[in-house]
Coordinates of N, CA and C in Angstrom, one line a residue:
M583 N 44.6 13.0 18.3 CA 43.7 13.9 19.2 C 42.5 14.2 18.4
E584 N 41.3 13.9 19.0 CA 40.0 14.3 18.5 C 39.5 15.4 19.1
E585 N 38.4 16.0 18.4 CA 37.5 17.0 18.9 C 36.3 16.8 18.4
N586 N 35.3 17.4 19.2 CA 33.7 17.2 18.9 C 33.4 18.5 17.8
V587 N 32.8 18.1 16.9 CA 32.4 18.9 15.6 C 31.0 19.0 15.5
K588 N 30.5 20.1 15.7 CA 29.0 20.3 15.3 C 28.8 20.3 13.8
K589 N 27.8 19.5 13.2 CA 27.5 19.5 11.7 C 26.1 19.7 11.6
E590 N 25.7 19.9 10.2 CA 24.4 19.9 10.0 C 23.9 19.3 8.6
D591 N 22.9 18.3 8.9 CA 22.4 17.5 7.8 C 21.8 18.1 6.7
K592 N 21.2 17.5 5.8 CA 20.6 18.2 4.6 C 19.2 18.9 5.3
E593 N 18.6 18.3 6.2 CA 17.2 18.7 6.6 C 17.5 19.9 7.7
G594 N 18.8 20.2 8.0 CA 18.8 21.3 8.9 C 19.1 20.6 10.3
N595 N 19.1 19.5 10.6 CA 19.3 19.0 11.9 C 20.8 19.1 12.3
L596 N 21.2 19.5 13.2 CA 22.4 19.5 13.8 C 22.8 18.3 14.6
F597 N 24.2 17.7 14.4 CA 24.7 16.6 15.0 C 26.0 17.0 15.6
T598 N 26.4 16.1 16.6 CA 27.9 16.4 16.9 C 28.6 14.9 16.6
T599 N 29.7 15.0 16.2 CA 30.6 13.8 15.7 C 32.1 14.0 16.2
K600 N 32.8 13.1 16.3 CA 34.2 13.3 16.8 C 35.0 13.2 15.5
E601 N 35.8 14.0 15.2 CA 36.9 14.1 14.3 C 38.2 14.3 14.7
P602 N 39.2 13.7 14.0 CA 40.6 14.0 14.3 C 40.9 15.6 14.3
K603 N 41.5 16.0 15.2 CA 41.8 17.4 15.3 C 42.7 17.7 14.1
R604 N 42.4 18.9 13.3 CA 42.9 19.1 12.0 C 44.3 19.8 12.5
E605 N 45.3 19.4 11.7 CA 46.5 19.7 11.5 C 46.5 21.1 10.6
S606 N 47.4 22.0 10.6 CA 47.5 23.0 9.7 C 47.8 22.4 8.2
G607 N 47.0 23.0 7.4 CA 47.3 22.5 5.7 C 46.9 21.3 5.3
K608 N 46.1 20.2 6.6 CA 45.3 19.2 6.1 C 44.0 19.4 6.0
E609 N 43.1 18.4 4.8 CA 41.8 18.6 4.6 C 41.3 18.0 5.7
P610 N 39.9 18.4 6.1 CA 38.9 18.0 7.2 C 38.4 16.6 6.8
V611 N 38.1 15.9 7.9 CA 37.9 14.4 7.6 C 36.2 14.7 7.4
T612 N 35.7 13.9 6.5 CA 34.4 14.2 6.0 C 33.4 13.0 6.6
E613 N 33.8 12.1 7.2 CA 32.7 11.0 7.5 C 32.8 10.8 9.0
A614 N 32.0 10.8 9.7 CA 31.8 10.7 11.2 C 32.5 9.2 11.5
E615 N 33.3 9.2 12.7 CA 33.9 8.2 13.2 C 32.9 7.1 13.9
H616 N 33.2 5.8 13.4 CA 32.3 4.8 14.2 C 33.2 4.5 15.7
R617 N 32.2 4.6 16.8 CA 32.6 4.3 18.0 C 32.3 2.8 18.4
P618 N 33.2 2.1 18.7 CA 33.1 0.6 18.8 C 31.9 0.2 20.0
D619 N 31.7 1.3 20.9 CA 30.4 0.9 21.8 C 29.1 1.2 21.2
E620 N 29.2 1.7 20.0 CA 27.6 1.6 19.3 C 27.3 0.7 18.7
E621 N 25.9 0.2 18.6 CA 25.7 -1.0 17.7 C 25.7 -0.7 16.4
D622 N 25.3 0.6 15.9 CA 25.1 0.8 14.4 C 26.2 2.0 14.0
P623 N 26.4 2.1 12.7 CA 27.3 3.2 12.3 C 26.3 4.3 12.6
P624 N 27.0 5.7 12.5 CA 26.4 6.7 12.7 C 25.3 7.1 11.9
E625 N 25.5 6.9 10.5 CA 24.6 7.3 9.6 C 23.4 6.6 9.4
E626 N 23.4 5.2 10.3 CA 22.0 4.6 10.2 C 21.4 4.8 12.0
K627 N 22.1 5.6 12.8 CA 21.3 5.9 14.2 C 20.7 7.2 13.7
E628 N 19.6 7.3 14.6 CA 18.9 8.7 14.5 C 19.9 9.9 15.0
Q629 N 20.0 10.7 14.1 CA 20.8 11.9 14.5 C 20.3 12.6 15.4
E630 N 21.2 13.2 16.5 CA 20.8 14.1 17.6 C 20.2 15.5 17.0
T631 N 19.3 15.8 17.4 CA 18.7 17.2 17.0 C 18.9 18.3 18.2
S632 N 18.8 19.3 18.0 CA 19.2 20.5 18.8 C 18.0 21.6 18.9
T633 N 17.9 22.3 19.8 CA 16.8 23.4 19.6 C 17.5 24.4 19.1
E634 N 18.7 24.4 18.7 CA 19.6 25.5 18.3 C 19.0 26.0 17.0
K635 N 19.0 27.1 16.6 CA 18.7 27.4 15.3 C 19.9 27.2 14.4
P636 N 19.6 26.3 13.2 CA 20.7 26.0 12.4 C 21.3 27.1 11.7
T637 N 22.7 27.0 11.6 CA 23.4 28.2 11.0 C 23.7 27.7 9.7
P638 N 23.8 28.6 8.8 CA 24.4 28.1 7.5 C 25.9 27.8 7.5
P639 N 26.0 26.8 6.7 CA 27.5 25.8 6.8 C 28.4 27.1 6.1
K640 N 29.8 26.9 6.7 CA 30.8 27.8 6.6 C 31.1 26.8 5.2
E641 N 32.2 27.8 4.4 CA 32.9 27.2 3.1 C 33.4 25.8 3.4
D642 N 34.0 25.7 4.6 CA 35.0 24.7 4.5 C 34.1 23.4 5.0
E643 N 32.8 23.7 5.7 CA 32.0 22.4 6.0 C 31.3 22.1 4.8
G644 N 31.1 22.7 3.7 CA 30.4 22.3 2.6 C 31.0 21.0 2.1
E645 N 32.2 20.6 2.3 CA 32.5 19.2 2.0 C 31.9 18.0 2.8
A646 N 31.9 18.7 4.1 CA 31.6 17.6 5.1 C 30.0 17.5 4.8
E647 N 29.3 18.4 4.4 CA 27.8 18.0 4.2 C 27.6 17.2 3.2
S648 N 28.5 17.0 2.1 CA 28.1 16.3 1.0 C 28.6 14.8 1.6
A649 N 29.1 14.3 2.6 CA 29.5 13.0 3.0 C 28.3 12.3 3.8
T650 N 27.2 13.1 3.9 CA 25.9 12.3 4.5 C 25.3 11.5 3.4
D651 N 24.6 10.6 3.8 CA 24.3 9.5 3.0 C 23.3 10.0 2.0
E652 N 23.5 9.9 0.7 CA 22.8 10.6 -0.3 C 21.5 9.8 -0.6
S653 N 21.6 8.4 -0.2 CA 20.2 7.5 -0.4 C 19.2 7.7 0.7
E654 N 19.4 8.8 1.6 CA 18.3 8.9 2.5 C 17.3 9.8 1.8
E655 N 16.1 9.7 1.8 CA 15.1 10.1 1.2 C 14.4 11.3 2.2
A656 N 14.0 12.6 1.6 CA 13.5 13.5 2.4 C 12.1 13.0 2.8
P657 N 11.7 13.3 4.0 CA 10.2 12.8 4.4 C 9.2 13.5 3.5
Q658 N 8.2 12.7 3.1 CA 7.2 13.4 2.2 C 6.0 14.3 3.0
E659 N 5.7 15.2 2.3 CA 4.8 16.0 3.3 C 3.4 15.5 3.1
P660 N 2.9 15.2 4.3 CA 1.3 14.7 4.0 C 0.3 15.4 3.3
T661 N -0.5 15.0 2.7 CA -1.5 16.0 1.8 C -2.8 16.2 2.7
G662 N -2.8 15.4 4.1 CA -4.0 15.6 4.8 C -4.1 14.2 5.7
P663 N -4.9 14.5 6.7 CA -5.1 13.2 7.3 C -5.8 12.1 6.7
E664 N -6.6 12.3 5.9 CA -7.4 11.3 5.3 C -7.2 11.4 3.7
S665 N -6.1 11.7 3.3 CA -5.9 11.9 1.8 C -4.3 11.6 1.7
S666 N -4.0 10.8 0.3 CA -3.0 10.3 -0.1 C -2.7 10.8 -1.5
Q667 N -1.6 11.2 -1.9 CA -1.5 11.3 -3.5 C 0.1 11.1 -3.8
D668 N 0.1 10.1 -4.7 CA 1.3 9.9 -5.2 C 1.4 10.0 -6.6
Q669 N 2.8 10.5 -6.9 CA 2.9 10.5 -8.5 C 3.3 9.2 -9.2
G670 N 2.6 9.0 -10.4 CA 2.9 8.1 -11.1 C 1.7 6.9 -10.9
G671 N 2.0 5.7 -11.7 CA 1.0 4.7 -11.2 C 1.6 3.5 -11.2
N672 N 2.5 3.0 -10.3 CA 3.1 1.7 -10.3 C 3.5 1.1 -11.7
G673 N 4.1 2.0 -12.5 CA 4.8 1.3 -13.6 C 3.8 1.7 -14.9
D674 N 2.5 2.1 -14.7 CA 1.7 2.5 -15.9 C 1.9 3.9 -16.4
P675 N 2.6 3.9 -17.6 CA 3.1 5.3 -17.9 C 2.0 6.3 -18.3
N676 N 0.6 5.8 -18.6 CA -0.7 6.6 -18.6 C -0.9 7.4 -17.3
V677 N -0.6 6.9 -16.1 CA -1.2 7.5 -15.0 C -0.1 8.5 -14.5
K678 N -0.8 9.7 -14.4 CA -0.2 10.9 -13.9 C 0.1 10.9 -12.6
Q679 N -1.1 10.5 -11.7 CA -1.2 10.8 -10.4 C -2.1 9.8 -9.8
V680 N -1.8 9.2 -8.7 CA -2.8 8.3 -7.7 C -3.0 9.1 -6.6
I681 N -4.6 9.0 -6.4 CA -5.1 9.8 -5.3 C -6.1 8.7 -4.5
T682 N -5.6 8.3 -3.0 CA -6.5 7.6 -2.2 C -7.1 8.4 -1.2
D683 N -8.4 8.7 -1.0 CA -8.6 9.3 -0.1 C -9.9 8.6 1.0
N684 N -10.3 9.2 1.8 CA -11.3 8.5 2.6 C -12.4 9.0 2.4
W685 N -13.3 8.6 1.0 CA -14.5 9.3 0.4 C -15.5 8.4 1.2
A686 N -16.7 8.8 1.1 CA -17.9 8.4 1.8 C -18.6 7.4 0.9
V687 N -19.2 6.5 1.6 CA -20.1 5.5 0.9 C -21.2 6.0 0.1
V688 N -21.5 5.9 -0.7 CA -22.8 6.2 -1.5 C -23.9 5.2 -0.9
P689 N -24.9 5.8 -0.4 CA -25.7 4.8 0.2 C -26.5 4.1 -0.6
T690 N -26.9 2.9 -0.3 CA -27.7 2.1 -1.3 C -29.0 1.6 -1.0
E691 N -29.8 1.4 -2.0 CA -31.3 1.2 -1.6 C -31.3 -0.4 -2.0
Q692 N -30.2 -1.0 -2.3 CA -30.3 -2.4 -2.5 C -30.3 -3.2 -1.2
E693 N -31.2 -4.2 -1.1 CA -31.4 -4.9 0.0 C -30.5 -6.3 0.0
N694 N -30.2 -6.9 -1.2 CA -29.5 -8.2 -1.4 C -28.4 -7.9 -2.4
H695 N -27.6 -7.3 -2.2 CA -26.6 -7.0 -3.2 C -25.4 -8.5 -3.0
T696 N -25.5 -9.1 -4.3 CA -24.6 -10.4 -4.4 C -23.5 -10.2 -5.2
H697 N -23.6 -9.2 -6.4 CA -22.4 -9.2 -7.3 C -22.7 -8.1 -8.1
I698 N -21.7 -7.5 -8.5 CA -21.9 -6.2 -9.4 C -22.4 -6.3 -10.8
T699 N -23.5 -5.5 -11.1 CA -24.1 -5.5 -12.4 C -23.8 -4.6 -13.3
F700 N -23.5 -4.7 -14.3 CA -22.9 -3.6 -15.5 C -23.9 -3.3 -16.5
E701 N -25.3 -3.7 -16.2 CA -26.3 -3.2 -17.0 C -27.0 -2.1 -16.7
K702 N -26.8 -1.1 -17.7 CA -27.1 0.2 -17.6 C -28.6 0.4 -17.3
G703 N -29.0 1.4 -16.5 CA -30.0 1.5 -16.1 C -30.5 1.0 -14.9
S704 N -29.9 -0.2 -14.5 CA -30.2 -1.0 -13.3 C -29.9 -0.1 -12.1
L705 N -30.3 -0.5 -10.7 CA -29.9 0.1 -9.6 C -28.5 0.1 -9.3
D706 N -27.8 -1.0 -9.4 CA -26.5 -1.2 -8.9 C -25.6 -0.3 -9.9
W707 N -25.9 -0.2 -11.4 CA -25.2 0.6 -12.2 C -25.3 2.1 -11.7
K708 N -26.3 2.6 -11.1 CA -26.6 3.9 -11.0 C -25.8 4.3 -9.6
E709 N -25.8 3.1 -8.5 CA -25.3 3.4 -7.6 C -23.7 3.5 -7.7
M710 N -23.2 2.5 -8.5 CA -21.6 2.4 -8.9 C -21.1 3.6 -9.7
T711 N -22.1 4.0 -10.6 CA -21.7 5.3 -11.6 C -21.5 6.4 -10.3
T712 N -22.4 6.6 -9.4 CA -22.6 7.7 -8.6 C -21.4 7.6 -7.6
A713 N -20.9 6.4 -7.2 CA -19.4 6.5 -6.6 C -18.4 6.7 -7.3
I714 N -18.2 6.3 -8.8 CA -17.4 6.5 -9.8 C -17.2 8.1 -9.8
A715 N -18.3 8.9 -10.1 CA -18.3 10.3 -10.3 C -17.6 11.0 -9.0
A716 N -18.0 10.3 -7.9 CA -17.5 11.1 -6.5 C -16.0 11.0 -6.6
G717 N -15.5 9.6 -7.1 CA -13.9 9.1 -7.1 C -13.3 10.2 -8.0
A718 N -14.0 10.7 -9.1 CA -13.3 11.5 -10.1 C -13.6 12.9 -9.8
G719 N -14.4 13.2 -9.1 CA -14.7 14.6 -8.5 C -15.6 15.4 -9.6
L720 N -16.1 14.5 -10.3 CA -17.0 15.3 -11.5 C -18.7 15.1 -11.1
P721 N -19.3 15.9 -11.6 CA -20.8 15.9 -11.3 C -21.4 14.8 -12.3
E722 N -22.1 13.9 -11.9 CA -22.7 12.7 -12.9 C -23.2 13.1 -14.3
D723 N -23.8 14.4 -14.4 CA -24.1 14.7 -15.7 C -23.0 15.4 -16.6
D724 N -21.7 15.4 -15.9 CA -20.9 15.9 -16.7 C -19.5 14.7 -16.9
M725 N -20.1 13.4 -16.7 CA -19.3 12.4 -17.0 C -19.4 11.3 -18.0
I726 N -18.6 10.9 -18.5 CA -18.7 9.9 -19.9 C -18.3 8.8 -19.1
V727 N -18.5 7.6 -19.2 CA -18.1 6.2 -18.7 C -17.7 5.7 -20.1
W728 N -16.4 5.3 -20.3 CA -15.9 4.7 -21.5 C -15.8 3.3 -21.2
W729 N -15.4 2.9 -20.0 CA -15.2 1.5 -19.8 C -15.2 1.0 -18.4
A730 N -15.9 0.1 -18.1 CA -16.2 -0.5 -16.9 C -16.0 -1.9 -16.7
A731 N -15.2 -2.4 -15.6 CA -14.9 -3.9 -15.6 C -14.7 -4.2 -14.1
G732 N -15.4 -5.6 -13.8 CA -15.2 -6.1 -12.3 C -13.9 -6.5 -12.1
E733 N -13.7 -6.3 -10.7 CA -12.5 -7.0 -10.2 C -13.0 -8.0 -8.9
G734 N -13.6 -9.0 -9.3 CA -14.2 -10.0 -8.3 C -15.7 -9.5 -8.4
T735 N -16.1 -9.9 -7.0 CA -17.6 -9.8 -7.0 C -18.0 -8.7 -6.2
D736 N -16.9 -7.6 -5.6 CA -17.4 -6.5 -5.0 C -16.5 -5.5 -5.3
K737 N -15.6 -5.4 -6.5 CA -14.8 -4.5 -6.7 C -14.8 -4.1 -8.2
A738 N -14.9 -2.9 -8.7 CA -14.8 -2.6 -10.2 C -14.0 -1.5 -10.3
N739 N -13.5 -1.1 -11.5 CA -13.0 0.1 -11.9 C -13.6 0.5 -13.4
A740 N -13.4 1.7 -13.3 CA -13.9 2.6 -14.7 C -13.2 3.3 -15.3
T741 N -13.0 3.6 -16.3 CA -12.4 4.8 -17.1 C -13.2 5.7 -17.6
V742 N -13.1 7.1 -17.0 CA -14.1 8.1 -17.2 C -13.5 9.4 -17.6
T743 N -14.1 10.3 -18.2 CA -13.7 11.6 -18.6 C -14.8 12.7 -18.3
N744 N -14.6 13.9 -18.3 CA -15.7 14.9 -18.4 C -16.3 15.2 -19.7
Q745 N -17.3 15.4 -19.9 CA -18.0 15.9 -21.2 C -17.1 16.5 -22.2
A746 N -16.2 17.3 -21.7 CA -15.5 18.1 -22.6 C -14.3 17.1 -23.1
Q747 N -14.1 16.1 -22.4 CA -12.9 15.0 -22.6 C -11.5 15.7 -22.4
T748 N -11.6 16.8 -21.3 CA -10.1 17.1 -21.0 C -9.6 16.7 -19.6
E749 N -10.4 16.0 -18.9 CA -9.9 15.3 -17.8 C -10.1 14.0 -18.0
N750 N -9.2 12.9 -18.0 CA -9.3 11.6 -17.6 C -8.9 10.9 -16.4
Y751 N -9.7 9.9 -16.0 CA -9.6 9.3 -14.7 C -9.9 7.6 -14.9
R752 N -9.2 6.9 -14.1 CA -9.5 5.7 -14.0 C -10.1 5.4 -12.3
V753 N -11.2 5.2 -12.3 CA -11.5 5.1 -10.8 C -11.8 3.8 -10.2
H754 N -11.4 3.3 -9.0 CA -11.7 1.8 -8.4 C -12.4 2.2 -7.3
V755 N -13.6 1.4 -7.4 CA -14.8 1.4 -6.4 C -14.9 0.0 -5.8
A756 N -15.3 -0.1 -4.5 CA -15.7 -1.5 -3.8 C -17.1 -1.3 -3.0
W757 N -17.7 -2.4 -2.9 CA -18.9 -2.8 -2.4 C -18.7 -2.6 -1.0
V758 N -19.3 -2.1 -0.1 CA -19.3 -2.0 1.4 C -20.5 -2.8 1.8
D759 N -20.5 -4.0 2.2 CA -21.7 -4.8 2.7 C -22.6 -4.0 3.5
G760 N -23.9 -3.9 3.1 CA -25.1 -3.3 3.9 C -24.8 -1.7 3.8
A761 N -23.9 -1.1 2.9 CA -23.7 0.3 2.9 C -23.9 0.6 1.4
G762 N -23.1 0.3 0.7 CA -23.3 0.8 -0.8 C -21.4 0.7 -1.6
Y763 N -21.6 1.3 -2.6 CA -20.4 1.6 -3.2 C -19.4 2.9 -2.7
K764 N -18.3 2.5 -2.7 CA -17.4 3.6 -2.2 C -16.0 3.6 -3.0
P765 N -15.5 5.0 -3.4 CA -14.3 5.1 -4.2 C -13.2 4.6 -3.4
V766 N -12.3 3.7 -3.8 CA -11.1 3.5 -3.0 C -9.8 4.1 -3.5
K767 N -9.7 4.4 -4.9 CA -8.7 5.0 -5.8 C -9.0 5.7 -6.9
T768 N -8.3 6.8 -7.2 CA -8.7 7.4 -8.3 C -7.1 7.6 -9.1
E769 N -7.1 7.3 -10.2 CA -5.7 7.4 -10.9 C -6.0 8.5 -12.0
I770 N -5.4 9.6 -12.0 CA -5.5 10.6 -13.0 C -4.6 10.2 -14.2
L771 N -5.3 10.1 -15.4 CA -4.5 9.7 -16.6 C -4.3 10.7 -17.7
Y772 N -3.0 10.6 -18.2 CA -2.5 11.7 -19.2 C -3.5 11.6 -20.4
E773 N -4.0 10.5 -20.9 CA -5.0 10.4 -21.9 C -6.1 9.4 -21.6
N774 N -7.0 9.2 -22.2 CA -8.2 8.1 -22.2 C -7.9 7.2 -23.0
D775 N -7.6 6.1 -22.4 CA -6.9 4.9 -22.8 C -7.8 4.1 -23.5
Q776 N -9.2 4.4 -23.2 CA -10.2 3.6 -23.7 C -11.0 4.2 -24.8
K777 N -10.7 5.3 -25.1 CA -11.6 6.1 -26.5 C -11.5 5.2 -27.5
N778 N -10.4 4.6 -27.9 CA -10.3 4.0 -29.4 C -11.2 2.4 -29.5

């Protein structure tokens, strides 16, 4: 004989599953039964939610909760509609955090931008470093550019610090045709990897 049993997953969502009716002295079944009329197993189907307030599990339900799929990841909380922050740097051990945001374009005074110029004092350099400072969140007069390199004809990245050298960043910028440079990604670094 089977009975409907209400359970709660790790996120507090309630769902109902059929389990064999417990006989006295037997342990409860900890996995939901697969129904032949369903296409996917219950753990792959979206779980039913209820408007009922979740109740804390009873002691004998604790084992049933541990049977839920451990590989499911908890949903990540958004940091804002226009911002994304990730821990780590895709395998770079020096990257503490990666930030992508919807930064504004630094308006350009250039009429015919064809490639990035790394000549200090040029208009292109000035506009590019202004965008780099915006991506790092530093005032331009408090920023040291340790290294800058191109990524093709319309992208560049630079390693920068504040004047006190306590904040380390790798900022990626891109040229937006007819508009100017725009920061597209900032990596917060554990240390300045361009100082030596």
